[in-house]
Amino acid sequence: MDTAVPNPNTQITFMPEDNSSEQQYSYHPSLLASLNQQLRTSLKTPAKISAGEWPERITNVFSESVCQVINDSPALPVFQQCFQELTGFYCSLDIPAPLRQRQFINKNGLVMSPDYAIRTVLDSVRVSTFWQALSNILPQYAERECHLVYPACGPFAPLLLPVLHFLREQQQLPEKLEVTLIDIHPAAAQSLQALVEATQLDSVVQVLCQDACDYRAEHGSVDILLVEAMQHGLSREGHLNICQHFAPLLAEDALLLPEKVSVRAVLTQAEDEFPAEPRAEGEKNTRRIDIGPVLELSRDTLRQLDLLRLDDGSELIRCLQVKIPEDLDTSVEHILLLTTEIQVHQDLSLPEYASGITHPLPDLSVCIGFEPRNPQPGDLLIKPGDSILFYYRKQGLPGFLPVYVEPV
Amino acid sequence: MKLIIATQTSLALPLIQDLYARQQLAAVWLYDVTGEDSRQLAAQCAMLGIPVQYMHPDNPQALIEHQRDVQADAIVSCYLSFLFPPAMVQALQGKLLNIHASDLPQWRGADPLFWQISTGAESSCLTLHQIAEQADSGDILFQQEFAIHPYDTHQGLNLYLSQQMPLFIAQWWSSGGMDLKPQPQRVVQNTDKPATRPDINSAGINWQQSGCLDIFNLARACNPNLGGAAFSFNQEVLYLLEATPVRHPSYGLEAGTIVHIGEPEGLLVACHDGVLRLDVIYLSAGIFSGLRFAERYQLQAGQSFDSYPITKREKQDGRNNSQYNELCR
């Protein structure tokens, strides 16, 4: 049996192999320097700052940002400042450009380049909601052991590290807290390790460089699973795969953050949902037709997922069935939208459009009551009264796959 | 023996120079001397003092008389798109010959090399045949096989054959030349395909229908004459000059989806039967390695390339819109 919780206080652990070495990129040093400078310029990072100054700058911006969020006064400039400091720090690490820019799709989904992933910090509503949730949750573990795992956390682990620093400053960080940050990308892991050291959280946090779905631990050894690895419509990244992998590792009373991800199917006209002129704040598309839930992902449903293994080795999850209304007006073209709402913890949630990951995802392969002008392989032609069953594709680019259901 | 070489490109120059050196060249007939290449060929002939006759489709009689005047045993056309008028074919029957780069009757038409490379042929042959009224249908005088290297491009193979042409004609001549008995072409079968000049459809990549090797071969066939095999991204047309099928899992991704961007693997794209590395891409901004193109223009793994001519529905979902994608992650 593998070790349950690896020891903190250790250096970054690369598994299964360390391929982060700068040596493998035989670029001329001047070219590497120029590429790194280009990143600094494009990210408008702070002027040259000595290595010794970064820990104080990072801890300061963490403290100020989390403090403002907890005091219910978060503003976009807070996150912009946080982003600027973090990217300045990231640039100062001089991680070779070829490593920083590497991006790929693996068996569990899309792995973004760290250069791209760093921008998560700018999704202020998403970040602040998780900060609020975690700053409420973690002090409750003051008297007990707690192993928090944050897989696919990216180069900054932005939903957690600022909160850990803030709580320690407030002397509210649980003594028996152990944190495992996991990211498959060597450049992200390098950045994480440097950030953990700069914030002196290395006694609490360990960094693993591996595919989150290859993580091994004892049954019940994870008390809090913090995972946010998705794009809109629970698509592209490995969120569901990661949750499913960790399900047997969760302790009896473990928390899954976010607690619930709800995806629903909605019919609407494209121009109603995506008007040419931006909508006024709070204004909604009132002409949507909600046709039902597609998937609710929570700790409870995670254990009941209906997994199908196909002959080619790929896996699908059978989700829910919805019916197109009999009386749908087919004189106009309706598109299928997958809407997402995320309940982070208790009453803290990310409603539609609040965050990039809760924007609706149109599925233009579904043509309801009309023939596509430019038919494509994979188009699903259905009519009012038909039913659609959704499957979730786990391999490659994860996402929902609607399938026509023959009437019984 | 004295031959007239009828051509329109300097690819015929090695043959012209060889025959000239052997004193077996009666004259050169030139057609469509409008481009830089054919003008240089004309200048070369003039420099060597080779008699040149310009070909006009509406004046075949001038050519017939010229052939008689220079006492040529035969006219050999190579790299020529000129269609000899029926009257001329009749008048010069048996003396009007053509070199065609395929095993006739397979790949009759203007560009047999394009089609043979794009279908992954590993060998072919040069065929010397009599010109008949129907293009590339005349009796065969002499054939010689040649290999097609998997990395040959259209122009690379053209240049190679251009260099082989003197030897090919010399061997024909030493085998009996005009005394050889012409052999009728075999009966055309359903498997014999035409070799029409490639158009926008034949030079475009269809990600849904083409496999890795198909695209690998198409890129070679379009390199460099057609600028590369065309495909598109965000309505922008790109041209693939070189690609390599690689061993890499495609995870059932839709064909055209970017699987990987990064060192050392490069820019990898899913096809329906595997994964293809896009090695060299030409676009209006220049010629880039696939990886450098992807990095410079900030492509993301998971985005998709489109077929050309563009067949995908308008992208209302903003799938390839980087700003929208950034917003939605």
XYZ file of C-alpha atoms in Angstrom:
737
model
C 0.000 0.000 0.000
C 1.255 3.449 -0.825
C 1.849 6.028 1.840
C -1.310 7.852 2.769
C -0.082 11.367 3.332
C 3.428 12.139 2.199
C 5.568 14.022 4.664
C 5.499 17.778 4.567
C 8.790 19.575 4.757
C 9.993 17.783 1.674
C 10.917 19.235 -1.655
C 8.665 19.070 -4.660
C 8.063 15.459 -5.642
C 8.044 14.666 -9.333
C 6.221 11.544 -10.372
C 6.696 9.411 -12.321
C 9.717 11.171 -13.757
C 11.371 14.514 -13.424
C 11.250 16.149 -16.808
C 11.526 19.704 -15.659
C 15.213 19.995 -16.287
C 16.258 23.119 -18.071
C 18.910 21.126 -19.884
C 16.429 19.420 -22.151
C 15.719 22.734 -23.845
C 18.858 23.459 -25.794
C 17.954 27.066 -26.544
C 20.549 29.767 -26.636
C 20.535 31.522 -23.241
C 19.862 34.865 -24.928
C 16.779 33.475 -26.644
C 15.489 32.020 -23.383
C 16.100 35.349 -21.665
C 14.303 37.156 -24.458
C 11.298 34.805 -24.255
C 11.097 35.266 -20.510
C 11.324 39.035 -20.932
C 8.539 38.838 -23.486
C 6.353 37.160 -20.850
C 7.147 39.904 -18.351
C 6.278 42.560 -20.888
C 3.041 40.889 -21.953
C 1.941 40.429 -18.361
C 2.998 43.945 -17.367
C 4.821 42.597 -14.357
C 6.321 44.961 -11.797
C 9.660 46.549 -12.476
C 12.741 44.573 -11.574
C 12.474 43.351 -8.045
C 15.196 41.477 -6.212
C 14.602 37.859 -5.217
C 14.731 38.810 -1.555
C 11.796 41.193 -1.878
C 9.313 38.683 -3.262
C 8.325 36.835 -0.050
C 7.237 40.059 1.600
C 5.413 41.310 -1.488
C 3.563 38.021 -1.945
C 2.584 37.645 1.691
C 1.443 41.273 1.799
C -0.768 40.943 -1.234
C -2.179 37.647 0.078
C -3.023 39.229 3.426
C -4.612 42.327 1.927
C -6.588 40.463 -0.713
C -8.042 37.812 1.578
C -8.748 40.379 4.267
C -10.783 42.467 1.835
C -12.688 39.423 0.596
C -13.520 38.268 4.097
C -14.681 41.743 4.984
C -17.071 41.572 2.047
C -15.448 44.316 0.085
C -13.676 42.565 -2.750
C -13.070 44.637 -5.822
C -11.507 43.733 -9.131
C -8.400 45.887 -8.472
C -7.628 43.634 -5.508
C -7.376 40.644 -7.777
C -5.554 42.584 -10.440
C -2.973 43.558 -7.843
C -2.771 39.965 -6.659
C -2.391 38.768 -10.252
C 0.309 41.311 -10.946
C 2.368 40.345 -7.921
C 1.952 36.630 -8.525
C 2.889 36.877 -12.190
C 5.852 39.062 -11.276
C 6.961 36.331 -8.914
C 6.266 33.666 -11.554
C 8.378 35.539 -14.088
C 11.189 35.951 -11.571
C 11.530 32.165 -11.388
C 12.895 32.123 -14.944
C 11.228 28.850 -15.787
C 12.255 28.089 -19.387
C 9.667 29.297 -21.872
C 9.349 25.907 -23.620
C 8.400 24.378 -20.277
C 6.017 27.164 -19.256
C 4.205 27.053 -22.595
C 3.796 23.278 -22.854
C 0.117 22.280 -23.009
C -1.583 19.062 -23.950
C -4.555 16.772 -23.682
C -4.014 13.597 -21.709
C -6.331 10.744 -20.844
C -8.172 12.825 -18.256
C -8.579 16.083 -20.099
C -6.920 19.317 -21.058
C -3.754 20.409 -19.281
C -3.286 24.111 -19.885
C 0.087 25.770 -20.086
C 1.037 27.482 -16.819
C 1.437 30.716 -18.798
C -2.297 30.504 -19.508
C -3.399 28.997 -16.211
C -2.018 31.868 -14.125
C -4.944 34.024 -15.269
C -7.391 32.141 -13.050
C -6.600 34.677 -10.328
C -8.420 37.311 -12.384
C -11.736 35.463 -12.085
C -12.514 37.497 -8.996
C -15.921 36.044 -8.126
C -14.696 32.480 -8.378
C -11.586 33.141 -6.326
C -13.301 35.216 -3.654
C -16.114 32.678 -3.204
C -13.650 29.877 -2.587
C -11.609 32.115 -0.238
C -14.718 32.861 1.795
C -15.630 29.199 1.940
C -12.172 28.036 2.967
C -11.661 30.761 5.537
C -14.903 29.580 7.147
C -14.153 25.869 6.890
C -10.502 25.529 7.870
C -10.709 27.015 11.400
C -13.285 24.314 12.175
C -10.479 21.764 11.974
C -8.536 23.352 14.828
C -8.832 20.294 17.070
C -8.528 17.488 14.543
C -6.308 16.133 11.847
C -7.091 17.374 8.415
C -5.599 16.402 5.086
C -6.601 18.815 2.366
C -5.812 17.830 -1.197
C -5.979 20.328 -4.045
C -5.411 18.479 -7.327
C -4.836 20.242 -10.667
C -4.218 23.412 -8.700
C -2.168 25.243 -11.346
C 0.998 27.284 -10.779
C -0.435 29.391 -7.907
C -3.044 27.164 -6.181
C -4.988 30.425 -6.157
C -8.087 29.210 -4.348
C -6.108 28.092 -1.317
C -2.598 29.447 -0.752
C -3.656 33.046 0.003
C -6.181 31.742 2.559
C -3.593 29.512 4.236
C -1.251 32.445 4.625
C -4.015 34.686 5.922
C -5.232 32.148 8.476
C -1.732 31.559 9.755
C -1.288 35.278 10.155
C -4.557 35.325 12.107
C -3.328 32.319 14.104
C -6.309 30.388 12.850
C -4.460 27.823 10.778
C -5.250 24.345 12.176
C -2.177 22.822 13.778
C -2.768 19.399 12.330
C -3.517 20.599 8.828
C -1.597 18.907 6.039
C -2.014 20.114 2.501
C -1.112 18.316 -0.709
C -0.979 20.349 -3.887
C -0.929 18.316 -7.081
C -0.252 19.449 -10.593
C 0.854 17.410 -13.569
C 2.752 20.273 -15.154
C 6.403 20.530 -14.092
C 6.420 24.310 -14.577
C 3.320 24.654 -12.401
C 4.918 22.458 -9.753
C 8.097 24.547 -9.832
C 6.087 27.692 -9.367
C 4.036 26.140 -6.555
C 7.095 24.976 -4.674
C 8.669 28.419 -4.921
C 5.444 30.041 -3.773
C 5.093 27.672 -0.828
C 8.646 28.474 0.227
C 8.190 32.213 -0.257
C 5.130 32.164 2.004
C 6.869 29.815 4.447
C 4.032 27.365 4.194
C 6.383 24.478 3.488
C 5.804 22.969 6.909
C 2.149 22.524 5.990
C 2.133 22.105 2.255
C 3.745 19.550 0.030
C 3.775 19.731 -3.744
C 3.394 16.705 -5.985
C 4.051 16.824 -9.696
C 1.884 14.091 -11.132
C -1.437 13.398 -12.797
C -4.044 13.859 -10.080
C -5.747 10.674 -11.259
C -2.582 8.705 -10.517
C -2.482 9.914 -6.898
C -2.423 7.015 -4.455
C -3.403 7.164 -0.810
C -5.134 5.089 1.793
C -8.872 4.825 1.816
C -10.340 7.652 3.824
C -7.204 9.727 3.998
C -8.556 12.888 2.393
C -10.623 15.178 4.607
C -11.112 18.062 2.210
C -10.949 17.684 -1.552
C -10.673 21.055 -3.217
C -10.962 20.683 -6.961
C -11.789 23.167 -9.659
C -10.644 21.781 -12.985
C -13.323 22.605 -15.499
C -14.364 25.005 -18.186
C -17.927 26.103 -18.838
C -20.457 23.273 -19.029
C -18.147 21.059 -16.951
C -16.101 20.623 -20.097
C -12.575 20.070 -21.357
C -10.660 19.613 -18.102
C -10.592 16.619 -15.789
C -12.828 17.837 -12.948
C -15.192 14.890 -12.951
C -12.405 12.361 -13.550
C -10.465 13.761 -10.623
C -13.504 13.730 -8.346
C -14.229 10.169 -9.340
C -10.628 9.102 -8.710
C -10.631 10.644 -5.254
C -14.076 9.368 -4.225
C -12.757 6.203 -2.515
C -10.008 8.195 -0.812
C -12.407 10.549 0.965
C -12.873 10.190 4.700
C -16.357 9.409 6.024
C -17.071 13.042 6.823
C -14.902 14.544 4.093
C -15.825 17.766 2.392
C -15.891 18.110 -1.373
C -15.333 21.665 -2.545
C -17.291 22.741 -4.472
C -20.112 20.818 -2.820
C -22.286 20.623 -5.893
C -21.958 21.310 -9.584
C -25.331 21.405 -11.342
C -25.611 21.255 -15.100
C -28.990 21.796 -16.739
C -30.252 21.691 -20.305
C -31.920 24.827 -21.618
C -33.383 25.726 -25.003
C -33.168 29.241 -26.305
C -32.590 31.326 -29.379
C -28.958 32.234 -29.832
C -29.695 35.941 -30.225
C -31.662 35.991 -26.963
C -28.843 34.409 -25.002
C -25.988 36.182 -26.726
C -27.370 39.601 -27.747
C -25.253 41.843 -29.899
C -25.379 44.552 -27.233
C -24.251 43.532 -23.740
C -27.099 43.104 -21.240
C -27.570 45.468 -18.348
C -26.353 44.083 -15.031
C -28.844 41.673 -13.536
C -30.853 41.416 -16.752
C -31.504 37.830 -17.832
C -32.666 35.991 -20.903
C -36.337 35.482 -20.054
C -37.103 33.385 -23.111
C -35.187 30.320 -22.034
C -36.975 26.979 -21.785
C -35.473 24.851 -19.023
C -35.822 21.192 -20.006
C -34.231 19.656 -16.957
C -31.117 18.607 -15.112
C -28.276 16.860 -16.925
C -25.952 16.079 -14.027
C -25.541 17.016 -10.389
C -22.076 16.317 -9.123
C -21.778 16.133 -5.363
C -20.229 13.821 -2.820
C -23.342 11.693 -2.795
C -23.875 11.464 -6.552
C -20.169 10.820 -7.080
C -20.625 7.371 -5.573
C -23.573 6.555 -7.804
C -22.214 7.499 -11.217
C -23.323 5.049 -13.897
C -20.087 4.208 -15.694
C -20.095 2.551 -19.128
C -16.967 1.024 -20.611
C -16.978 0.842 -24.403
C -15.195 -1.739 -26.520
C -12.475 0.706 -27.486
C -11.568 1.196 -23.828
C -13.155 4.611 -23.523
C -15.535 5.395 -20.677
C -18.807 7.267 -20.548
C -20.973 8.247 -17.636
C -24.681 7.888 -18.167
C -26.326 11.141 -17.041
C -29.937 12.264 -17.144
C -32.591 12.240 -19.846
C -34.540 15.300 -20.909
C -37.500 15.773 -23.219
C -37.953 18.500 -25.834
C -41.358 20.107 -25.243
C -44.049 18.913 -27.669
C -45.216 22.486 -28.211
C -41.797 23.980 -28.962
C -42.147 26.738 -31.546
C -40.116 25.474 -34.506
C -40.663 28.602 -36.583
C -37.508 29.848 -34.870
C -34.242 27.959 -34.389
C -33.558 26.920 -30.815
C -30.119 25.996 -29.610
C -29.269 23.736 -26.708
C -27.405 25.366 -23.839
C -25.771 23.602 -20.942
C -25.957 25.905 -17.949
C -23.842 25.497 -14.848
C -24.321 26.572 -11.263
C -21.771 25.797 -8.615
C -22.524 25.559 -4.927
C -19.117 26.045 -3.384
C -20.078 25.578 0.264
C -23.451 25.989 1.958
C -24.845 29.346 0.817
C -21.709 30.371 -1.037
C -22.241 29.712 -4.706
C -21.323 30.732 -8.218
C -24.495 31.452 -10.170
C -24.641 31.530 -13.932
C -22.407 34.097 -15.585
C -20.769 34.968 -12.247
C -17.569 33.225 -13.259
C -16.034 32.013 -16.499
C -16.801 28.452 -15.488
C -20.503 29.189 -15.059
C -21.058 30.670 -18.508
C -23.559 28.603 -20.517
C -22.088 26.252 -23.107
C -23.995 26.014 -26.412
C -24.026 22.653 -28.183
C -24.470 23.517 -31.843
C -24.471 19.885 -32.930
C -28.041 19.588 -31.637
C -30.551 20.838 -34.230
C -34.101 20.936 -32.886
C -36.831 21.067 -35.512
C -34.604 22.381 -38.293
C -32.157 21.057 -40.845
C -28.683 22.545 -40.457
C -27.625 24.702 -43.377
C -24.244 23.033 -43.330
C -24.656 19.470 -42.038
C -21.713 17.969 -40.199
C -20.892 14.462 -39.045
C -22.144 14.126 -35.482
C -25.107 16.474 -35.896
C -28.073 15.364 -33.803
C -31.349 16.155 -35.588
C -34.317 15.986 -33.248
C -37.842 17.356 -33.108
C -40.287 18.528 -30.453
C -41.390 15.648 -28.249
C -38.117 13.753 -28.676
C -36.002 12.769 -25.704
C -32.252 13.184 -25.301
C -30.069 11.187 -22.974
C -26.816 12.816 -21.941
C -23.607 10.879 -21.550
C -20.425 12.361 -20.123
C -17.311 11.604 -22.153
C -14.363 11.046 -19.815
C -11.461 10.721 -22.276
C -9.694 13.385 -24.283
C -11.735 16.545 -23.972
C -14.337 15.629 -21.347
C -17.846 16.903 -21.868
C -21.464 15.994 -22.424
C -22.609 13.951 -25.377
C -26.351 14.166 -26.134
C -27.891 11.066 -27.709
C -31.369 10.642 -29.187
C -33.552 8.193 -27.266
C -35.850 5.961 -29.310
C -39.414 6.103 -27.981
C -40.359 2.924 -26.141
C 18.858 10.638 -84.500
C 17.722 14.181 -84.040
C 14.962 15.255 -81.723
C 12.911 18.346 -81.160
C 12.123 18.980 -77.490
C 8.769 20.675 -76.945
C 8.444 22.206 -73.496
C 7.545 25.247 -71.447
C 9.804 25.025 -68.395
C 13.485 24.910 -67.591
C 12.923 21.472 -66.067
C 13.572 20.258 -69.633
C 16.978 21.948 -69.679
C 19.058 18.895 -68.602
C 17.585 16.912 -71.495
C 18.065 19.798 -73.922
C 21.698 20.280 -72.836
C 22.436 16.555 -73.027
C 20.989 16.177 -76.529
C 22.766 19.342 -77.592
C 26.087 17.988 -76.341
C 25.492 14.732 -78.236
C 24.490 16.709 -81.329
C 21.113 14.991 -81.274
C 19.049 18.128 -80.741
C 17.340 19.493 -83.823
C 15.468 22.337 -82.131
C 13.438 23.399 -79.117
C 9.776 24.284 -79.339
C 8.674 26.644 -76.605
C 5.162 27.263 -75.421
C 3.761 29.986 -73.197
C 6.960 31.978 -72.771
C 5.460 34.452 -70.330
C 6.965 33.548 -66.977
C 10.467 34.168 -65.706
C 11.323 30.469 -65.876
C 10.385 29.999 -69.519
C 12.054 33.270 -70.497
C 15.287 32.023 -68.915
C 14.932 28.774 -70.827
C 14.555 30.725 -74.066
C 17.629 32.775 -73.172
C 19.650 29.612 -72.464
C 18.685 28.167 -75.836
C 19.599 31.391 -77.566
C 22.965 31.439 -75.793
C 23.723 27.914 -76.995
C 22.575 28.755 -80.504
C 19.762 26.213 -80.423
C 17.022 26.850 -82.974
C 13.828 27.818 -81.179
C 10.307 27.732 -82.526
C 7.440 29.252 -80.530
C 4.271 27.192 -80.397
C 0.951 28.775 -81.281
C -2.124 26.563 -81.014
C -3.727 28.324 -83.952
C -0.772 27.762 -86.270
C 0.150 24.053 -86.240
C 1.307 24.264 -89.821
C 4.293 26.366 -88.793
C 5.389 23.614 -86.430
C 4.965 20.901 -89.045
C 7.066 22.873 -91.480
C 9.688 23.559 -88.861
C 9.971 19.862 -88.063
C 10.505 19.187 -91.742
C 13.034 21.991 -92.075
C 15.235 20.824 -89.204
C 14.860 17.191 -90.290
C 13.945 15.930 -86.833
C 13.209 12.233 -86.401
C 10.722 12.914 -83.631
C 9.285 15.597 -81.389
C 9.435 14.760 -77.682
C 7.207 16.830 -75.440
C 8.006 17.025 -71.770
C 6.660 19.355 -69.074
C 4.225 20.730 -71.636
C 0.574 21.645 -71.179
C 0.106 22.344 -74.903
C -2.496 20.116 -76.540
C -1.392 19.306 -80.068
C -4.245 19.916 -82.531
C -5.678 16.774 -84.184
C -4.411 17.892 -87.590
C -0.886 18.008 -86.256
C -1.239 14.651 -84.526
C -2.372 13.197 -87.833
C 0.368 14.854 -89.856
C 3.154 13.785 -87.508
C 1.733 10.390 -86.589
C 4.365 8.229 -84.983
C 6.796 11.099 -84.615
C 4.979 13.072 -81.976
C 5.981 11.684 -78.575
C 5.374 12.596 -74.950
C 7.066 11.752 -71.670
C 4.469 11.129 -68.960
C 5.359 10.419 -65.337
C 3.041 7.509 -64.627
C 2.365 3.935 -65.573
C -0.214 4.719 -68.223
C -3.160 4.409 -68.462
C -3.131 5.081 -64.714
C -3.008 8.831 -63.908
C -3.633 10.243 -67.367
C -3.730 14.019 -67.179
C -1.917 17.226 -66.404
C -0.348 16.440 -63.022
C 0.345 12.757 -62.408
C 3.020 13.460 -59.797
C 0.610 15.411 -57.578
C -1.815 12.514 -57.480
C 0.810 9.838 -57.038
C 2.470 11.644 -54.135
C -0.849 12.566 -52.541
C -1.969 8.937 -52.646
C 1.317 7.721 -51.174
C 2.686 5.874 -54.221
C 6.111 4.388 -53.533
C 7.119 4.003 -57.167
C 6.022 4.957 -60.635
C 7.520 5.069 -64.097
C 8.420 7.420 -66.857
C 6.495 6.514 -69.971
C 7.451 7.569 -73.492
C 4.371 7.259 -75.646
C 3.076 8.399 -78.967
C 0.745 11.343 -78.821
C -2.798 10.496 -79.872
C -5.807 12.757 -80.154
C -6.975 11.779 -76.679
C -4.470 13.003 -74.091
C -2.000 10.416 -72.749
C -3.690 7.556 -74.580
C -1.155 6.778 -77.334
C 0.895 3.622 -77.749
C 3.822 3.131 -75.419
C 7.392 3.075 -76.722
C 9.470 2.826 -73.583
C 9.065 2.801 -69.796
C 11.436 3.074 -66.872
C 10.522 2.694 -63.212
C 11.507 5.209 -60.571
C 11.102 5.188 -56.786
C 9.198 7.846 -54.868
C 10.814 8.566 -51.514
C 8.365 9.094 -48.641
C 9.837 12.551 -48.152
C 9.703 13.559 -51.814
C 7.829 16.745 -52.514
C 6.149 17.545 -55.811
C 8.901 19.848 -56.932
C 11.646 17.615 -55.498
C 10.434 14.703 -57.565
C 10.024 16.913 -60.617
C 13.631 18.047 -60.300
C 14.828 14.484 -59.819
C 12.983 13.314 -62.928
C 14.299 16.292 -64.837
C 17.820 15.048 -64.084
C 16.880 11.491 -65.052
C 15.408 12.513 -68.400
C 18.683 12.436 -70.443
C 19.435 8.901 -69.271
C 15.852 7.845 -69.946
C 15.984 9.088 -73.544
C 19.482 7.635 -74.053
C 18.293 4.231 -72.874
C 15.243 4.395 -75.099
C 17.482 5.180 -78.022
C 19.980 2.430 -77.222
C 17.071 -0.020 -76.912
C 16.035 0.653 -80.479
C 14.637 4.158 -80.376
C 12.177 4.838 -83.162
C 12.520 1.254 -84.370
C 10.866 -0.092 -81.212
C 7.402 -1.437 -81.836
C 4.830 0.733 -80.059
C 2.674 -1.213 -77.582
C -0.964 -0.252 -77.121
C -1.890 0.785 -73.604
C -3.796 -1.818 -71.616
C -7.538 -1.447 -71.334
C -8.545 1.270 -68.905
C -9.963 -0.150 -65.664
C -12.136 1.325 -62.953
C -9.100 1.559 -60.706
C -7.315 3.837 -63.183
C -7.770 7.387 -61.990
C -7.380 10.681 -63.819
C -4.636 13.127 -62.913
C -6.369 16.433 -63.424
C -4.675 19.632 -62.418
C -5.216 19.982 -58.628
C -7.813 22.542 -57.614
C -8.966 24.056 -54.331
C -10.755 20.834 -53.360
C -7.915 18.471 -54.107
C -5.368 20.668 -52.306
C -7.501 21.176 -49.190
C -7.385 19.105 -46.012
C -10.631 17.498 -44.931
C -9.973 16.556 -41.312
C -13.076 14.384 -41.117
C -12.222 12.259 -44.128
C -8.429 12.258 -44.297
C -6.190 10.137 -42.126
C -2.686 10.960 -40.907
C -0.948 9.456 -43.919
C -3.376 11.118 -46.335
C -2.526 14.544 -44.916
C 1.186 13.750 -44.713
C 1.115 12.838 -48.417
C -1.097 15.755 -49.435
C 1.292 18.223 -47.806
C 4.173 16.738 -49.838
C 2.126 16.860 -53.022
C 1.323 20.540 -52.443
C 4.893 21.479 -51.519
C 5.879 23.975 -52.773
C 3.958 24.534 -55.994
C 0.556 24.948 -54.379
C 1.942 26.617 -51.289
C 0.971 23.660 -49.111
C -2.162 21.722 -48.249
C -4.830 24.219 -47.219
C -6.713 24.138 -43.916
C -8.130 26.841 -41.731
C -8.291 28.282 -38.252
C -10.727 31.010 -37.290
C -11.596 31.522 -40.976
C -7.891 32.168 -41.724
C -6.405 29.936 -44.408
C -3.173 28.171 -43.505
C -0.996 25.968 -45.693
C 0.691 22.831 -44.448
C 4.031 22.245 -46.156
C 5.248 19.374 -44.040
C 3.678 17.005 -41.542
C 4.624 13.755 -39.831
C 2.356 11.024 -38.505
C 3.491 10.262 -34.944
C 2.725 7.733 -32.249
C 0.697 9.607 -29.677
C -2.655 8.819 -28.098
C -5.564 10.760 -29.560
C -8.077 9.872 -26.811
C -10.922 9.717 -29.306
C -10.704 13.454 -29.965
C -12.497 14.907 -32.934
C -10.289 15.088 -36.019
C -8.554 18.466 -36.270
C -8.329 18.982 -32.492
C -4.985 20.181 -31.144
C -3.693 17.469 -28.805
C -0.395 18.960 -27.761
C 1.657 22.128 -28.037
C 5.178 22.037 -26.688
C 8.744 20.859 -26.808
C 9.913 18.389 -27.908
C 6.799 16.860 -29.457
C 5.712 19.970 -31.376
C 2.214 20.848 -32.558
C 0.183 17.637 -32.567
C -3.295 17.323 -34.037
C -5.768 14.457 -33.816
C -6.858 12.728 -37.002
C -9.543 10.065 -37.184
C -6.869 7.371 -37.338
C -4.066 8.773 -35.176
C -2.066 11.879 -34.491
C -0.220 14.134 -36.901
C 2.587 16.574 -36.144
C 2.253 19.776 -38.159
C 5.890 20.522 -38.983
C 5.884 23.492 -41.344
C 3.037 25.953 -41.881
C 2.852 28.791 -44.346
C 0.578 31.774 -43.779
C 0.543 35.353 -44.846
C 2.847 36.276 -41.953
C 5.573 33.885 -43.057
C 6.699 30.295 -42.834
C 6.738 28.826 -39.325
C 7.425 25.545 -37.663
C 4.128 24.206 -36.344
C 5.175 24.715 -32.746
C 6.382 28.252 -33.270
C 3.182 29.121 -35.112
C 1.100 27.752 -32.244
C 3.089 29.655 -29.642
C 3.282 32.910 -31.548
C -0.437 32.995 -32.235
C -1.348 31.589 -28.807
C -3.247 28.538 -29.943
C -4.562 26.359 -27.140
C -4.661 22.600 -26.855
C -8.270 21.542 -27.356
C -8.928 24.095 -30.096
C -9.678 22.720 -33.539
C -8.469 23.321 -37.050
C -11.100 23.369 -39.769
C -11.171 21.767 -43.170
C -10.633 23.701 -46.362
C -12.662 24.763 -48.204
C -14.269 25.761 -44.889
C -17.103 23.370 -44.156
C -17.768 23.939 -40.466
C -20.819 25.775 -39.330
C -20.265 29.324 -38.187
C -18.759 29.189 -34.769
C -21.462 30.747 -32.673
C -20.043 28.965 -29.662
C -16.819 30.909 -29.928
C -14.932 27.645 -29.725
C -11.817 29.071 -31.290
C -12.230 32.549 -29.999
C -9.368 32.904 -27.583
C -10.899 35.812 -25.683
C -14.124 33.916 -25.146
C -12.249 30.789 -24.156
C -10.240 32.752 -21.655
C -13.442 34.117 -20.209
C -14.944 30.659 -19.910
C -12.249 28.827 -18.065
